[in-house]
PDB file of C-alpha atoms in Angstrom:
ATOM      1  CA  GLU M   1       0.107  -0.118  -0.227  1.00  0.00           C
ATOM      2  CA  MET M   2       1.408   3.456  -0.990  1.00  0.00           C
ATOM      3  CA  THR M   3       1.587   5.917   1.933  1.00  0.00           C
ATOM      4  CA  THR M   4      -0.774   8.853   1.582  1.00  0.00           C
ATOM      5  CA  THR M   5       1.455  12.386   0.979  1.00  0.00           C
ATOM      6  CA  ILE M   6      -0.251  15.283   2.568  1.00  0.00           C
ATOM      7  CA  ALA M   7       0.735  18.989   2.022  1.00  0.00           C
ATOM      8  CA  VAL M   8       0.307  21.451   4.689  1.00  0.00           C
ATOM      9  CA  ILE M   9       0.081  25.110   3.725  1.00  0.00           C
ATOM     10  CA  PRO M  10       1.583  26.499   5.583  1.00  0.00           C
ATOM     11  CA  GLY M  11       3.202  24.341   8.050  1.00  0.00           C
ATOM     12  CA  THR M  12       4.693  26.696  10.218  1.00  0.00           C
ATOM     13  CA  GLY M  13       1.633  28.280  12.252  1.00  0.00           C
ATOM     14  CA  ASN M  14       0.201  26.585  15.130  1.00  0.00           C
ATOM     15  CA  ILE M  15      -2.409  24.762  13.235  1.00  0.00           C
ATOM     16  CA  GLY M  16       0.159  23.711  10.208  1.00  0.00           C
ATOM     17  CA  TYR M  17       2.464  22.609  12.541  1.00  0.00           C
ATOM     18  CA  GLY M  18       0.277  20.683  14.775  1.00  0.00           C
ATOM     19  CA  VAL M  19      -1.321  18.784  11.879  1.00  0.00           C
ATOM     20  CA  SER M  20       2.255  18.367  10.227  1.00  0.00           C
ATOM     21  CA  TRP M  21       3.258  16.649  13.729  1.00  0.00           C
ATOM     22  CA  ARG M  22       0.487  14.682  14.025  1.00  0.00           C
ATOM     23  CA  PHE M  23       0.301  13.274  10.477  1.00  0.00           C
ATOM     24  CA  ALA M  24       4.453  12.846  10.486  1.00  0.00           C
ATOM     25  CA  ARG M  25       3.949  10.552  13.671  1.00  0.00           C
ATOM     26  CA  ALA M  26       1.472   8.622  12.087  1.00  0.00           C
ATOM     27  CA  GLY M  27       3.660   7.836   9.262  1.00  0.00           C
ATOM     28  CA  PHE M  28       2.664   9.954   6.588  1.00  0.00           C
ATOM     29  CA  ASN M  29       4.719  11.470   4.068  1.00  0.00           C
ATOM     30  CA  ILE M  30       4.586  15.490   4.743  1.00  0.00           C
ATOM     31  CA  LEU M  31       5.321  18.636   2.425  1.00  0.00           C
ATOM     32  CA  LEU M  32       5.599  21.344   4.375  1.00  0.00           C
ATOM     33  CA  SER M  33       5.767  24.451   3.026  1.00  0.00           C
ATOM     34  CA  SER M  34       5.870  28.347   3.735  1.00  0.00           C
ATOM     35  CA  ARG M  35       6.577  31.806   2.606  1.00  0.00           C
ATOM     36  CA  ASP M  36       9.801  31.566   4.086  1.00  0.00           C
ATOM     37  CA  LEU M  37      11.984  28.463   3.507  1.00  0.00           C
ATOM     38  CA  ALA M  38      13.779  28.963   6.859  1.00  0.00           C
ATOM     39  CA  LYS M  39      10.428  28.571   9.161  1.00  0.00           C
ATOM     40  CA  ALA M  40      10.148  25.556   7.093  1.00  0.00           C
ATOM     41  CA  GLU M  41      13.056  24.036   7.559  1.00  0.00           C
ATOM     42  CA  GLU M  42      12.996  24.892  11.510  1.00  0.00           C
ATOM     43  CA  ALA M  43       9.493  23.306  11.536  1.00  0.00           C
ATOM     44  CA  VAL M  44      10.856  19.967   9.827  1.00  0.00           C
ATOM     45  CA  LYS M  45      13.584  19.946  12.232  1.00  0.00           C
ATOM     46  CA  LYS M  46      11.487  20.210  15.200  1.00  0.00           C
ATOM     47  CA  ILE M  47       9.549  17.086  13.919  1.00  0.00           C
ATOM     48  CA  LYS M  48      12.523  15.130  12.976  1.00  0.00           C
ATOM     49  CA  GLN M  49      14.099  15.709  16.409  1.00  0.00           C
ATOM     50  CA  GLU M  50      10.955  13.685  18.091  1.00  0.00           C
ATOM     51  CA  PHE M  51      10.635  11.535  15.149  1.00  0.00           C
ATOM     52  CA  PRO M  52      14.077  10.577  13.176  1.00  0.00           C
ATOM     53  CA  ASN M  53      12.314   8.425  10.715  1.00  0.00           C
ATOM     54  CA  ALA M  54       9.432  10.926   9.902  1.00  0.00           C
ATOM     55  CA  GLN M  55       9.044  11.577   6.059  1.00  0.00           C
ATOM     56  CA  VAL M  56       8.849  15.228   6.271  1.00  0.00           C
ATOM     57  CA  LYS M  57      10.317  17.701   3.654  1.00  0.00           C
ATOM     58  CA  ALA M  58      10.504  21.464   3.730  1.00  0.00           C
ATOM     59  CA  PHE M  59       9.741  23.790   0.625  1.00  0.00           C
ATOM     60  CA  LYS M  60       9.132  27.232   0.088  1.00  0.00           C
ATOM     61  CA  ASN M  61       5.655  27.857  -1.240  1.00  0.00           C
ATOM     62  CA  GLU M  62       6.540  28.271  -5.110  1.00  0.00           C
ATOM     63  CA  ASP M  63       8.546  25.335  -4.752  1.00  0.00           C
ATOM     64  CA  LEU M  64       5.714  23.063  -3.324  1.00  0.00           C
ATOM     65  CA  PRO M  65       5.430  19.968  -5.177  1.00  0.00           C
ATOM     66  CA  LEU M  66       1.412  19.727  -5.329  1.00  0.00           C
ATOM     67  CA  ASP M  67       1.487  17.178  -7.964  1.00  0.00           C
ATOM     68  CA  GLN M  68       2.868  14.667  -5.475  1.00  0.00           C
ATOM     69  CA  ALA M  69       0.169  15.105  -2.906  1.00  0.00           C
ATOM     70  CA  ASP M  70      -2.694  13.235  -2.271  1.00  0.00           C
ATOM     71  CA  VAL M  71      -4.434  15.528   0.226  1.00  0.00           C
ATOM     72  CA  VAL M  72      -3.736  19.428   1.150  1.00  0.00           C
ATOM     73  CA  VAL M  73      -4.603  20.777   4.295  1.00  0.00           C
ATOM     74  CA  TRP M  74      -4.701  24.480   4.008  1.00  0.00           C
ATOM     75  CA  CYS M  75      -4.295  26.526   7.149  1.00  0.00           C
ATOM     76  CA  PRO M  76      -2.900  30.014   6.731  1.00  0.00           C
ATOM     77  CA  GLN M  77      -3.098  32.718   9.697  1.00  0.00           C
ATOM     78  CA  SER M  78      -4.666  35.568   8.132  1.00  0.00           C
ATOM     79  CA  SER M  79      -7.950  37.054   7.658  1.00  0.00           C
ATOM     80  CA  ILE M  80     -10.170  35.456   5.192  1.00  0.00           C
ATOM     81  CA  VAL M  81      -9.593  38.158   2.913  1.00  0.00           C
ATOM     82  CA  GLY M  82      -5.820  37.785   2.708  1.00  0.00           C
ATOM     83  CA  ALA M  83      -6.229  34.109   2.697  1.00  0.00           C
ATOM     84  CA  ARG M  84      -8.479  33.996  -0.239  1.00  0.00           C
ATOM     85  CA  ASP M  85      -5.858  35.976  -1.687  1.00  0.00           C
ATOM     86  CA  TYR M  86      -2.958  33.948  -0.806  1.00  0.00           C
ATOM     87  CA  LEU M  87      -4.681  30.865  -2.147  1.00  0.00           C
ATOM     88  CA  LYS M  88      -4.693  32.090  -5.713  1.00  0.00           C
ATOM     89  CA  GLN M  89      -0.984  31.037  -6.154  1.00  0.00           C
ATOM     90  CA  PHE M  90      -1.689  27.369  -5.627  1.00  0.00           C
ATOM     91  CA  LYS M  91      -3.306  24.980  -8.175  1.00  0.00           C
ATOM     92  CA  LEU M  92      -5.458  22.925  -6.013  1.00  0.00           C
ATOM     93  CA  ASP M  93      -7.788  21.578  -9.122  1.00  0.00           C
ATOM     94  CA  GLY M  94      -9.051  18.009  -8.544  1.00  0.00           C
ATOM     95  CA  LYS M  95      -7.469  18.195  -4.820  1.00  0.00           C
ATOM     96  CA  ILE M  96      -8.961  17.217  -1.684  1.00  0.00           C
ATOM     97  CA  VAL M  97      -8.263  19.984   0.536  1.00  0.00           C
ATOM     98  CA  LEU M  98      -8.796  20.260   4.124  1.00  0.00           C
ATOM     99  CA  ASP M  99      -9.731  23.928   4.728  1.00  0.00           C
ATOM    100  CA  THR M 100      -9.192  24.987   8.406  1.00  0.00           C
ATOM    101  CA  THR M 101      -9.880  28.608   7.668  1.00  0.00           C
ATOM    102  CA  ASN M 102     -12.737  30.695  10.094  1.00  0.00           C
ATOM    103  CA  ILE M 103     -14.526  33.625   8.528  1.00  0.00           C
ATOM    104  CA  ASN M 104     -16.306  34.745  11.853  1.00  0.00           C
ATOM    105  CA  TYR M 105     -14.059  36.938  13.605  1.00  0.00           C
ATOM    106  CA  LYS M 106     -12.271  38.320  10.270  1.00  0.00           C
ATOM    107  CA  VAL M 107     -14.814  40.763   8.992  1.00  0.00           C
ATOM    108  CA  LYS M 108     -16.055  44.281  10.238  1.00  0.00           C
ATOM    109  CA  ASP M 109     -19.560  43.197  11.768  1.00  0.00           C
ATOM    110  CA  PRO M 110     -19.986  39.208  12.244  1.00  0.00           C
ATOM    111  CA  SER M 111     -23.625  39.462  12.621  1.00  0.00           C
ATOM    112  CA  GLN M 112     -23.658  40.239   8.898  1.00  0.00           C
ATOM    113  CA  VAL M 113     -22.065  36.661   7.717  1.00  0.00           C
ATOM    114  CA  LEU M 114     -22.273  34.221  10.816  1.00  0.00           C
ATOM    115  CA  GLY M 115     -24.920  31.305  10.006  1.00  0.00           C
ATOM    116  CA  LYS M 116     -25.203  32.375   6.318  1.00  0.00           C
ATOM    117  CA  THR M 117     -21.889  31.453   5.122  1.00  0.00           C
ATOM    118  CA  SER M 118     -18.452  30.160   5.989  1.00  0.00           C
ATOM    119  CA  ALA M 119     -14.760  30.602   5.011  1.00  0.00           C
ATOM    120  CA  THR M 120     -14.774  26.776   3.102  1.00  0.00           C
ATOM    121  CA  GLU M 121     -18.107  27.820   0.982  1.00  0.00           C
ATOM    122  CA  LEU M 122     -16.426  31.338   0.115  1.00  0.00           C
ATOM    123  CA  ASN M 123     -13.230  29.179  -1.004  1.00  0.00           C
ATOM    124  CA  GLN M 124     -15.514  26.754  -3.042  1.00  0.00           C
ATOM    125  CA  ALA M 125     -17.237  29.697  -4.364  1.00  0.00           C
ATOM    126  CA  ASP M 126     -13.646  30.948  -6.135  1.00  0.00           C
ATOM    127  CA  TYR M 127     -12.170  27.423  -6.892  1.00  0.00           C
ATOM    128  CA  PRO M 128     -14.937  24.987  -7.441  1.00  0.00           C
ATOM    129  CA  ASN M 129     -12.809  22.467  -9.200  1.00  0.00           C
ATOM    130  CA  VAL M 130     -11.442  22.031  -5.471  1.00  0.00           C
ATOM    131  CA  ARG M 131     -12.814  19.218  -3.280  1.00  0.00           C
ATOM    132  CA  TRP M 132     -13.185  20.977  -0.201  1.00  0.00           C
ATOM    133  CA  VAL M 133     -13.446  19.723   3.033  1.00  0.00           C
ATOM    134  CA  ALA M 134     -14.063  22.279   6.083  1.00  0.00           C
ATOM    135  CA  GLY M 135     -12.418  20.966   9.339  1.00  0.00           C
ATOM    136  CA  ILE M 136     -10.714  21.874  12.825  1.00  0.00           C
ATOM    137  CA  LYS M 137     -12.495  24.912  12.829  1.00  0.00           C
ATOM    138  CA  THR M 138     -12.898  24.698  16.440  1.00  0.00           C
ATOM    139  CA  PHE M 139     -10.131  21.990  17.572  1.00  0.00           C
ATOM    140  CA  PRO M 140      -7.634  23.437  19.803  1.00  0.00           C
ATOM    141  CA  TYR M 141      -4.264  23.430  18.195  1.00  0.00           C
ATOM    142  CA  THR M 142      -2.726  22.537  21.468  1.00  0.00           C
ATOM    143  CA  GLU M 143      -4.309  18.926  21.434  1.00  0.00           C
ATOM    144  CA  LEU M 144      -2.757  17.992  17.659  1.00  0.00           C
ATOM    145  CA  THR M 145       0.749  17.512  19.522  1.00  0.00           C
ATOM    146  CA  LYS M 146      -0.549  15.505  22.485  1.00  0.00           C
ATOM    147  CA  ASP M 147       0.000  11.441  22.466  1.00  0.00           C
ATOM    148  CA  SER M 148      -3.626  10.690  23.036  1.00  0.00           C
ATOM    149  CA  GLY M 149      -6.454  12.149  21.342  1.00  0.00           C
ATOM    150  CA  THR M 150      -9.054  13.302  23.651  1.00  0.00           C
ATOM    151  CA  GLN M 151     -10.861  15.746  21.153  1.00  0.00           C
ATOM    152  CA  THR M 152     -12.859  15.211  18.410  1.00  0.00           C
ATOM    153  CA  VAL M 153     -11.878  16.555  14.721  1.00  0.00           C
ATOM    154  CA  ALA M 154     -15.018  17.816  13.223  1.00  0.00           C
ATOM    155  CA  LEU M 155     -15.270  17.357   9.118  1.00  0.00           C
ATOM    156  CA  HIS M 156     -17.842  18.971   6.917  1.00  0.00           C
ATOM    157  CA  SER M 157     -18.435  18.503   3.479  1.00  0.00           C
ATOM    158  CA  ASP M 158     -20.790  17.369   0.558  1.00  0.00           C
ATOM    159  CA  ASP M 159     -18.075  15.406  -0.918  1.00  0.00           C
ATOM    160  CA  LYS M 160     -18.432  12.180   0.949  1.00  0.00           C
ATOM    161  CA  GLU M 161     -15.671  10.443  -0.507  1.00  0.00           C
ATOM    162  CA  ALA M 162     -13.242  13.335   0.247  1.00  0.00           C
ATOM    163  CA  MET M 163     -14.405  13.703   3.534  1.00  0.00           C
ATOM    164  CA  GLU M 164     -14.303   9.911   4.202  1.00  0.00           C
ATOM    165  CA  LYS M 165     -10.051  10.036   3.115  1.00  0.00           C
ATOM    166  CA  ILE M 166      -9.485  12.965   5.509  1.00  0.00           C
ATOM    167  CA  LYS M 167     -11.615  11.095   8.292  1.00  0.00           C
ATOM    168  CA  GLU M 168      -9.323   7.687   7.484  1.00  0.00           C
ATOM    169  CA  LEU M 169      -6.179   9.979   7.976  1.00  0.00           C
ATOM    170  CA  PHE M 170      -7.316  11.600  11.394  1.00  0.00           C
ATOM    171  CA  GLU M 171      -8.237   8.478  12.702  1.00  0.00           C
ATOM    172  CA  LYS M 172      -5.336   6.709  11.970  1.00  0.00           C
ATOM    173  CA  THR M 173      -3.506   9.173  14.182  1.00  0.00           C
ATOM    174  CA  GLY M 174      -5.499   8.657  17.115  1.00  0.00           C
ATOM    175  CA  LEU M 175      -8.250  11.113  16.675  1.00  0.00           C
ATOM    176  CA  PRO M 176     -12.113  10.496  16.558  1.00  0.00           C
ATOM    177  CA  VAL M 177     -13.864  12.150  13.896  1.00  0.00           C
ATOM    178  CA  THR M 178     -17.407  13.235  13.148  1.00  0.00           C
ATOM    179  CA  THR M 179     -18.778  14.218   9.818  1.00  0.00           C
ATOM    180  CA  GLY M 180     -21.551  16.378   8.217  1.00  0.00           C
ATOM    181  CA  PRO M 181     -22.420  18.260   5.567  1.00  0.00           C
ATOM    182  CA  LEU M 182     -20.835  21.442   4.583  1.00  0.00           C
ATOM    183  CA  LEU M 183     -23.494  23.887   6.033  1.00  0.00           C
ATOM    184  CA  SER M 184     -22.507  22.504   9.099  1.00  0.00           C
ATOM    185  CA  ALA M 185     -19.159  24.342   8.799  1.00  0.00           C
ATOM    186  CA  ARG M 186     -21.546  27.491   9.731  1.00  0.00           C
ATOM    187  CA  LYS M 187     -22.452  26.441  13.065  1.00  0.00           C
ATOM    188  CA  ALA M 188     -18.812  25.537  13.664  1.00  0.00           C
ATOM    189  CA  GLU M 189     -17.508  29.114  12.960  1.00  0.00           C
ATOM    190  CA  GLU M 190     -20.523  30.583  15.230  1.00  0.00           C
ATOM    191  CA  ASP M 191     -19.476  28.221  18.241  1.00  0.00           C
ATOM    192  CA  LEU M 192     -15.744  29.614  17.760  1.00  0.00           C
ATOM    193  CA  HIS M 193     -16.797  33.076  17.546  1.00  0.00           C
ATOM    194  CA  ALA M 194     -19.202  33.035  20.582  1.00  0.00           C
ATOM    195  CA  PHE M 195     -16.110  30.997  22.642  1.00  0.00           C
ATOM    196  CA  ILE M 196     -13.964  34.064  21.607  1.00  0.00           C
ATOM    197  CA  GLN M 197     -16.237  36.601  22.941  1.00  0.00           C
ATOM    198  CA  ALA M 198     -17.179  34.841  25.664  1.00  0.00           C
ATOM    199  CA  ASN M 199     -13.752  33.939  26.868  1.00  0.00           C
ATOM    200  CA  LEU M 200     -11.009  36.534  25.543  1.00  0.00           C
ATOM    201  CA  THR M 201     -10.381  39.933  26.889  1.00  0.00           C
ATOM    202  CA  PRO M 202      -8.452  42.342  24.697  1.00  0.00           C
ATOM    203  CA  GLU M 203      -5.319  42.009  26.900  1.00  0.00           C
ATOM    204  CA  ILE M 204      -5.787  38.095  26.376  1.00  0.00           C
ATOM    205  CA  ILE M 205      -5.942  38.612  22.584  1.00  0.00           C
ATOM    206  CA  ASP M 206      -2.755  40.233  22.541  1.00  0.00           C
ATOM    207  CA  GLN M 207      -1.000  38.018  25.032  1.00  0.00           C
ATOM    208  CA  ILE M 208      -1.759  35.144  23.012  1.00  0.00           C
ATOM    209  CA  GLY M 209      -1.405  36.530  19.432  1.00  0.00           C
ATOM    210  CA  LEU M 210      -4.485  36.928  18.046  1.00  0.00           C
ATOM    211  CA  ARG M 211      -4.897  40.449  17.494  1.00  0.00           C
ATOM    212  CA  GLN M 212      -4.422  39.750  13.872  1.00  0.00           C
ATOM    213  CA  TYR M 213      -7.583  38.186  13.700  1.00  0.00           C
ATOM    214  CA  TYR M 214      -9.649  41.398  15.075  1.00  0.00           C
ATOM    215  CA  GLN M 215      -8.691  43.356  12.162  1.00  0.00           C
ATOM    216  CA  THR M 216     -11.604  45.391  10.577  1.00  0.00           C
ATOM    217  CA  GLU M 217     -12.056  43.864   7.163  1.00  0.00           C
ATOM    218  CA  THR M 218     -14.785  43.464   5.403  1.00  0.00           C
ATOM    219  CA  LEU M 219     -15.492  40.290   2.443  1.00  0.00           C
TER     220      LEU M 219
END
């Protein structure tokens, strides 16, 4: 059986590194990219320090060999507006793409969009030939690099075959998975917004580096 190859774009942020770590630990081939090759190489070095036999390689975004990837994980740490522009440089037609981006706290007035669309639906409208699966919308990134899997990965897509593929990958890492239609991603993003509003003060937002997500941007 061929080992699945997973491209993580980028693999240097909280979610990207966590996903790369978890899939590398499970024995998958990882193509880890970044705008900054040095950052990608540093992330690969950290993973290999823990798992010397891990099959993980670093790439600059423009050199990422997407033709080798069976699955792509899309996890930019930027606003949805910036992320949609960032996405343009990658040729993803026909690829299964796990989209971890959220729209809810990246717009001027969240009430205009919450429950009415999701980041993945916007990406699907822009790139209809990509096999989009929404996921890890509310998953704590700190849980990705823990040995035991207690948190559940929620996946949302109307492409059942693509969603089942990603479900199998996560289950092989020891994490439980739930699945639902793409529309259910809207509720996940609403839940995250509610959590942020209830738990994060401006001081804490600055302390943990979430200020970038509170820029006033419109769709």
